[in-house]
Amino acid sequence: MLSGILSKESCAGCRFCCSFRRASLWEVPVFTKENTEAIRKNPKLDETVLIPLSENADYARYDLSSHYQTDDSEEEAKCPYLSETGCVLSKEEKPWDCSIWPLRVMRKEDGELVIALTPTCPAINKLEFETVRQYVNENLREELLDYALKHPLLVKEYRVDFPIIDP
Ligand code: SF4
Ligand code: SF4
């Protein structure tokens, strides 16, 4: 989604956003019904890793909690859809969380939705924050907030270390 300012080359060899420490499991992407149906139709993909959300069975996610081999808090468990060459999912199969990364739509305590930036993405951190802010406001803000309003279960709770991209 940020392809206008973030090139594929800048992600080469990183894959940071496709594996998760225990403390980051809240970031595991949520799949919509459309994503899950597209995955189910693709014989090359295993849809059995997806577990319906208790809040609404139209949405699903995978559970990595048993994938850790050690007690090391830095150990990362990788997404089941990550291959040696990157994500195996098509646009229709890929969750919104991944499509908009490193952006996040988050909900503050008072219910306000904000667009924020994941602070740990090395590529985005090389850009001026103002460049990202301008790009998001000119190209993405309306679309992101509209989609988030239609899919509230995709919205993450706000965390203070995520810089907010003001309008
Ligand atoms: S964390 Fe950032 S740099 Fe790394 S793969 Fe994801 S988007 Fe690219
Ligand atoms: S679905 Fe694809 S982009 Fe998303 S975390 Fe998994 S491998 Fe990465």
PDB file of C-alpha atoms and ligand atoms in Angstrom:
ATOM      1  CA  MET A   1       0.000   0.000   0.000  1.00  0.00           C
ATOM      2  CA  LEU A   2       2.943   2.280   0.605  1.00  0.00           C
ATOM      3  CA  SER A   3       4.515   1.238  -2.692  1.00  0.00           C
ATOM      4  CA  GLY A   4       4.604   4.890  -3.734  1.00  0.00           C
ATOM      5  CA  ILE A   5       7.301   5.538  -1.153  1.00  0.00           C
ATOM      6  CA  LEU A   6       8.512   2.056  -0.119  1.00  0.00           C
ATOM      7  CA  SER A   7      10.138  -0.155  -2.758  1.00  0.00           C
ATOM      8  CA  LYS A   8      10.161  -3.963  -2.758  1.00  0.00           C
ATOM      9  CA  GLU A   9      13.947  -3.796  -2.695  1.00  0.00           C
ATOM     10  CA  SER A  10      13.849  -2.028   0.666  1.00  0.00           C
ATOM     11  CA  CYS A  11      12.167  -5.134   2.134  1.00  0.00           C
ATOM     12  CA  ALA A  12      14.540  -7.629   0.564  1.00  0.00           C
ATOM     13  CA  GLY A  13      15.883 -10.035   3.138  1.00  0.00           C
ATOM     14  CA  CYS A  14      13.949  -8.469   6.028  1.00  0.00           C
ATOM     15  CA  ARG A  15      10.674 -10.410   6.570  1.00  0.00           C
ATOM     16  CA  PHE A  16      10.444  -8.877  10.026  1.00  0.00           C
ATOM     17  CA  CYS A  17       6.724  -8.245   9.625  1.00  0.00           C
ATOM     18  CA  CYS A  18       6.036 -11.930   8.835  1.00  0.00           C
ATOM     19  CA  SER A  19       7.318 -13.458  12.072  1.00  0.00           C
ATOM     20  CA  PHE A  20       6.283 -12.799  15.615  1.00  0.00           C
ATOM     21  CA  ARG A  21       7.792 -12.833  19.093  1.00  0.00           C
ATOM     22  CA  ARG A  22       5.466 -13.933  21.876  1.00  0.00           C
ATOM     23  CA  ALA A  23       5.041 -10.311  22.904  1.00  0.00           C
ATOM     24  CA  SER A  24       3.956  -9.456  19.340  1.00  0.00           C
ATOM     25  CA  LEU A  25       1.278 -12.092  18.932  1.00  0.00           C
ATOM     26  CA  TRP A  26      -1.381  -9.376  19.161  1.00  0.00           C
ATOM     27  CA  GLU A  27      -0.029  -8.264  15.754  1.00  0.00           C
ATOM     28  CA  VAL A  28      -0.861 -11.544  14.019  1.00  0.00           C
ATOM     29  CA  PRO A  29      -3.046 -10.594  11.041  1.00  0.00           C
ATOM     30  CA  VAL A  30      -6.789 -11.114  10.955  1.00  0.00           C
ATOM     31  CA  PHE A  31      -8.283 -12.662   7.807  1.00  0.00           C
ATOM     32  CA  THR A  32     -11.685 -11.629   6.484  1.00  0.00           C
ATOM     33  CA  LYS A  33     -14.250 -14.083   5.155  1.00  0.00           C
ATOM     34  CA  GLU A  34     -13.209 -13.069   1.618  1.00  0.00           C
ATOM     35  CA  ASN A  35      -9.544 -13.833   2.376  1.00  0.00           C
ATOM     36  CA  THR A  36     -10.425 -17.214   3.891  1.00  0.00           C
ATOM     37  CA  GLU A  37     -12.690 -18.171   0.984  1.00  0.00           C
ATOM     38  CA  ALA A  38      -9.971 -17.279  -1.526  1.00  0.00           C
ATOM     39  CA  ILE A  39      -7.427 -19.339   0.437  1.00  0.00           C
ATOM     40  CA  ARG A  40      -9.847 -22.277   0.606  1.00  0.00           C
ATOM     41  CA  LYS A  41     -10.166 -22.256  -3.207  1.00  0.00           C
ATOM     42  CA  ASN A  42      -6.391 -22.432  -3.654  1.00  0.00           C
ATOM     43  CA  PRO A  43      -5.265 -26.088  -3.442  1.00  0.00           C
ATOM     44  CA  LYS A  44      -1.690 -24.996  -2.771  1.00  0.00           C
ATOM     45  CA  LEU A  45      -2.650 -23.326   0.514  1.00  0.00           C
ATOM     46  CA  ASP A  46      -3.527 -24.800   3.890  1.00  0.00           C
ATOM     47  CA  GLU A  47      -6.600 -23.058   5.253  1.00  0.00           C
ATOM     48  CA  THR A  48      -6.806 -25.353   8.292  1.00  0.00           C
ATOM     49  CA  VAL A  49      -4.269 -23.142  10.100  1.00  0.00           C
ATOM     50  CA  LEU A  50      -6.943 -20.440  10.273  1.00  0.00           C
ATOM     51  CA  ILE A  51      -9.106 -20.418  13.386  1.00  0.00           C
ATOM     52  CA  PRO A  52     -12.357 -18.403  13.490  1.00  0.00           C
ATOM     53  CA  LEU A  53     -12.359 -15.461  15.903  1.00  0.00           C
ATOM     54  CA  SER A  54     -14.543 -16.019  18.944  1.00  0.00           C
ATOM     55  CA  GLU A  55     -16.071 -12.540  18.468  1.00  0.00           C
ATOM     56  CA  ASN A  56     -17.198 -13.249  14.886  1.00  0.00           C
ATOM     57  CA  ALA A  57     -16.606 -16.466  12.954  1.00  0.00           C
ATOM     58  CA  ASP A  58     -16.479 -14.546   9.643  1.00  0.00           C
ATOM     59  CA  TYR A  59     -12.968 -13.497  10.674  1.00  0.00           C
ATOM     60  CA  ALA A  60     -10.023 -15.776  11.391  1.00  0.00           C
ATOM     61  CA  ARG A  61      -6.396 -15.820  12.436  1.00  0.00           C
ATOM     62  CA  TYR A  62      -3.695 -18.413  13.019  1.00  0.00           C
ATOM     63  CA  ASP A  63      -2.352 -19.448  16.401  1.00  0.00           C
ATOM     64  CA  LEU A  64       1.437 -19.468  16.744  1.00  0.00           C
ATOM     65  CA  SER A  65       1.526 -19.905  20.513  1.00  0.00           C
ATOM     66  CA  SER A  66       2.733 -23.524  20.277  1.00  0.00           C
ATOM     67  CA  HIS A  67       5.323 -22.812  17.568  1.00  0.00           C
ATOM     68  CA  TYR A  68       8.104 -21.613  19.872  1.00  0.00           C
ATOM     69  CA  GLN A  69      10.999 -23.981  20.520  1.00  0.00           C
ATOM     70  CA  THR A  70      12.664 -22.137  23.421  1.00  0.00           C
ATOM     71  CA  ASP A  71      11.864 -19.801  26.324  1.00  0.00           C
ATOM     72  CA  ASP A  72      13.776 -16.970  24.647  1.00  0.00           C
ATOM     73  CA  SER A  73      11.495 -13.947  24.455  1.00  0.00           C
ATOM     74  CA  GLU A  74      13.301 -12.873  21.253  1.00  0.00           C
ATOM     75  CA  GLU A  75      12.474 -16.099  19.429  1.00  0.00           C
ATOM     76  CA  GLU A  76      10.228 -15.521  16.439  1.00  0.00           C
ATOM     77  CA  ALA A  77       7.565 -17.830  15.035  1.00  0.00           C
ATOM     78  CA  LYS A  78       6.924 -17.322  11.363  1.00  0.00           C
ATOM     79  CA  CYS A  79       3.612 -16.921   9.616  1.00  0.00           C
ATOM     80  CA  PRO A  80       2.467 -20.204   8.013  1.00  0.00           C
ATOM     81  CA  TYR A  81       2.119 -18.367   4.696  1.00  0.00           C
ATOM     82  CA  LEU A  82       5.738 -17.231   4.575  1.00  0.00           C
ATOM     83  CA  SER A  83       7.969 -19.162   2.159  1.00  0.00           C
ATOM     84  CA  GLU A  84      11.667 -18.850   1.406  1.00  0.00           C
ATOM     85  CA  THR A  85      10.799 -16.313  -1.268  1.00  0.00           C
ATOM     86  CA  GLY A  86       8.242 -14.308   0.703  1.00  0.00           C
ATOM     87  CA  CYS A  87       4.502 -14.318   1.244  1.00  0.00           C
ATOM     88  CA  VAL A  88       2.700 -16.957  -0.814  1.00  0.00           C
ATOM     89  CA  LEU A  89      -0.691 -15.216  -0.700  1.00  0.00           C
ATOM     90  CA  SER A  90      -2.275 -13.318  -3.585  1.00  0.00           C
ATOM     91  CA  LYS A  91      -3.867  -9.902  -3.169  1.00  0.00           C
ATOM     92  CA  GLU A  92      -7.293 -11.494  -2.545  1.00  0.00           C
ATOM     93  CA  GLU A  93      -5.900 -13.979  -0.034  1.00  0.00           C
ATOM     94  CA  LYS A  94      -3.695 -11.567   1.879  1.00  0.00           C
ATOM     95  CA  PRO A  95      -5.086  -9.997   5.060  1.00  0.00           C
ATOM     96  CA  TRP A  96      -5.625  -6.250   5.208  1.00  0.00           C
ATOM     97  CA  ASP A  97      -3.204  -6.027   8.152  1.00  0.00           C
ATOM     98  CA  CYS A  98      -0.426  -7.188   5.824  1.00  0.00           C
ATOM     99  CA  SER A  99      -1.548  -5.114   2.857  1.00  0.00           C
ATOM    100  CA  ILE A 100      -1.389  -1.886   4.827  1.00  0.00           C
ATOM    101  CA  TRP A 101       1.747  -2.692   6.875  1.00  0.00           C
ATOM    102  CA  PRO A 102       3.673  -0.786   8.225  1.00  0.00           C
ATOM    103  CA  LEU A 103       0.566   1.332   8.693  1.00  0.00           C
ATOM    104  CA  ARG A 104      -1.940   0.454  11.378  1.00  0.00           C
ATOM    105  CA  VAL A 105      -5.451   1.672  12.008  1.00  0.00           C
ATOM    106  CA  MET A 106      -5.772   1.715  15.783  1.00  0.00           C
ATOM    107  CA  ARG A 107      -8.503   2.488  18.302  1.00  0.00           C
ATOM    108  CA  LYS A 108      -7.748   4.867  21.155  1.00  0.00           C
ATOM    109  CA  GLU A 109      -9.387   4.456  24.570  1.00  0.00           C
ATOM    110  CA  ASP A 110     -12.076   6.997  23.710  1.00  0.00           C
ATOM    111  CA  GLY A 111     -12.940   5.035  20.544  1.00  0.00           C
ATOM    112  CA  GLU A 112     -11.251   7.425  18.110  1.00  0.00           C
ATOM    113  CA  LEU A 113      -9.660   5.662  15.133  1.00  0.00           C
ATOM    114  CA  VAL A 114      -6.160   6.810  14.254  1.00  0.00           C
ATOM    115  CA  ILE A 115      -3.697   5.851  11.545  1.00  0.00           C
ATOM    116  CA  ALA A 116      -0.341   4.996  13.070  1.00  0.00           C
ATOM    117  CA  LEU A 117       3.035   3.763  11.955  1.00  0.00           C
ATOM    118  CA  THR A 118       4.634   0.538  13.154  1.00  0.00           C
ATOM    119  CA  PRO A 119       7.812   1.783  14.864  1.00  0.00           C
ATOM    120  CA  THR A 120       9.881  -1.335  14.126  1.00  0.00           C
ATOM    121  CA  CYS A 121       9.897  -1.388  10.310  1.00  0.00           C
ATOM    122  CA  PRO A 122      13.496  -0.591   9.285  1.00  0.00           C
ATOM    123  CA  ALA A 123      12.557   0.597   5.797  1.00  0.00           C
ATOM    124  CA  ILE A 124       9.918   3.083   6.861  1.00  0.00           C
ATOM    125  CA  ASN A 125      12.212   4.410   9.574  1.00  0.00           C
ATOM    126  CA  LYS A 126      14.657   5.502   6.895  1.00  0.00           C
ATOM    127  CA  LEU A 127      12.052   7.900   5.477  1.00  0.00           C
ATOM    128  CA  GLU A 128      11.215  11.340   6.835  1.00  0.00           C
ATOM    129  CA  PHE A 129       8.048  11.104   8.941  1.00  0.00           C
ATOM    130  CA  GLU A 130       6.643  14.122   7.093  1.00  0.00           C
ATOM    131  CA  THR A 131       7.055  12.307   3.753  1.00  0.00           C
ATOM    132  CA  VAL A 132       5.028   9.383   5.071  1.00  0.00           C
ATOM    133  CA  ARG A 133       2.428  11.676   6.632  1.00  0.00           C
ATOM    134  CA  GLN A 134       1.912  13.586   3.397  1.00  0.00           C
ATOM    135  CA  TYR A 135       1.661  10.390   1.324  1.00  0.00           C
ATOM    136  CA  VAL A 136      -0.847   8.801   3.694  1.00  0.00           C
ATOM    137  CA  ASN A 137      -3.007  11.912   3.909  1.00  0.00           C
ATOM    138  CA  GLU A 138      -3.042  12.501   0.160  1.00  0.00           C
ATOM    139  CA  ASN A 139      -3.550   8.903  -0.929  1.00  0.00           C
ATOM    140  CA  LEU A 140      -4.728   6.558   1.790  1.00  0.00           C
ATOM    141  CA  ARG A 141      -6.418   8.154   4.810  1.00  0.00           C
ATOM    142  CA  GLU A 142     -10.003   8.031   3.597  1.00  0.00           C
ATOM    143  CA  GLU A 143      -9.718   4.497   2.204  1.00  0.00           C
ATOM    144  CA  LEU A 144      -8.078   3.153   5.376  1.00  0.00           C
ATOM    145  CA  LEU A 145     -10.616   4.660   7.747  1.00  0.00           C
ATOM    146  CA  ASP A 146     -13.573   3.587   5.584  1.00  0.00           C
ATOM    147  CA  TYR A 147     -12.349  -0.011   5.534  1.00  0.00           C
ATOM    148  CA  ALA A 148     -11.642   0.010   9.269  1.00  0.00           C
ATOM    149  CA  LEU A 149     -15.168   1.261  10.002  1.00  0.00           C
ATOM    150  CA  LYS A 150     -16.599  -1.606   7.934  1.00  0.00           C
ATOM    151  CA  HIS A 151     -14.332  -4.152   9.675  1.00  0.00           C
ATOM    152  CA  PRO A 152     -13.917  -3.074  13.320  1.00  0.00           C
ATOM    153  CA  LEU A 153     -12.394  -6.439  14.238  1.00  0.00           C
ATOM    154  CA  LEU A 154      -9.385  -5.571  12.093  1.00  0.00           C
ATOM    155  CA  VAL A 155      -8.625  -2.495  14.183  1.00  0.00           C
ATOM    156  CA  LYS A 156      -5.900  -2.927  16.819  1.00  0.00           C
ATOM    157  CA  GLU A 157      -5.978  -1.246  20.209  1.00  0.00           C
ATOM    158  CA  TYR A 158      -3.729   1.833  20.252  1.00  0.00           C
ATOM    159  CA  ARG A 159      -0.232   1.507  21.774  1.00  0.00           C
ATOM    160  CA  VAL A 160       1.701   4.572  22.833  1.00  0.00           C
ATOM    161  CA  ASP A 161       4.897   3.680  20.977  1.00  0.00           C
ATOM    162  CA  PHE A 162       3.102   3.819  17.607  1.00  0.00           C
ATOM    163  CA  PRO A 163       3.548   7.318  16.111  1.00  0.00           C
ATOM    164  CA  ILE A 164       0.174   8.712  15.033  1.00  0.00           C
ATOM    165  CA  ILE A 165      -0.069  10.127  11.523  1.00  0.00           C
ATOM    166  CA  ASP A 166      -2.125  13.267  12.025  1.00  0.00           C
ATOM    167  CA  PRO A 167      -4.455  14.507   9.275  1.00  0.00           C
TER     168      PRO A 167
HETATM  169  S1  SF4 B   1       9.377  -4.830   8.407  1.00  0.00           S
HETATM  170 FE1  SF4 B   1       9.396  -3.170   6.927  1.00  0.00          FE
HETATM  171  S2  SF4 B   1      11.328  -3.433   5.810  1.00  0.00           S
HETATM  172 FE2  SF4 B   1      10.887  -5.360   6.827  1.00  0.00          FE
HETATM  173  S3  SF4 B   1       9.776  -6.589   5.304  1.00  0.00           S
HETATM  174 FE3  SF4 B   1       8.266  -5.546   6.585  1.00  0.00          FE
HETATM  175  S4  SF4 B   1       7.764  -3.643   5.459  1.00  0.00           S
HETATM  176 FE4  SF4 B   1       9.710  -4.442   4.628  1.00  0.00          FE
HETATM  177  S1  SF4 B   2       0.147 -13.417   5.399  1.00  0.00           S
HETATM  178 FE1  SF4 B   2       1.932 -12.998   4.113  1.00  0.00          FE
HETATM  179  S2  SF4 B   2       2.438 -10.836   4.449  1.00  0.00           S
HETATM  180 FE2  SF4 B   2       1.084 -11.513   6.098  1.00  0.00          FE
HETATM  181  S3  SF4 B   2       2.414 -12.120   7.794  1.00  0.00           S
HETATM  182 FE3  SF4 B   2       1.971 -13.949   6.573  1.00  0.00          FE
HETATM  183  S4  SF4 B   2       3.610 -14.110   5.091  1.00  0.00           S
HETATM  184 FE4  SF4 B   2       3.660 -12.021   5.914  1.00  0.00          FE
END
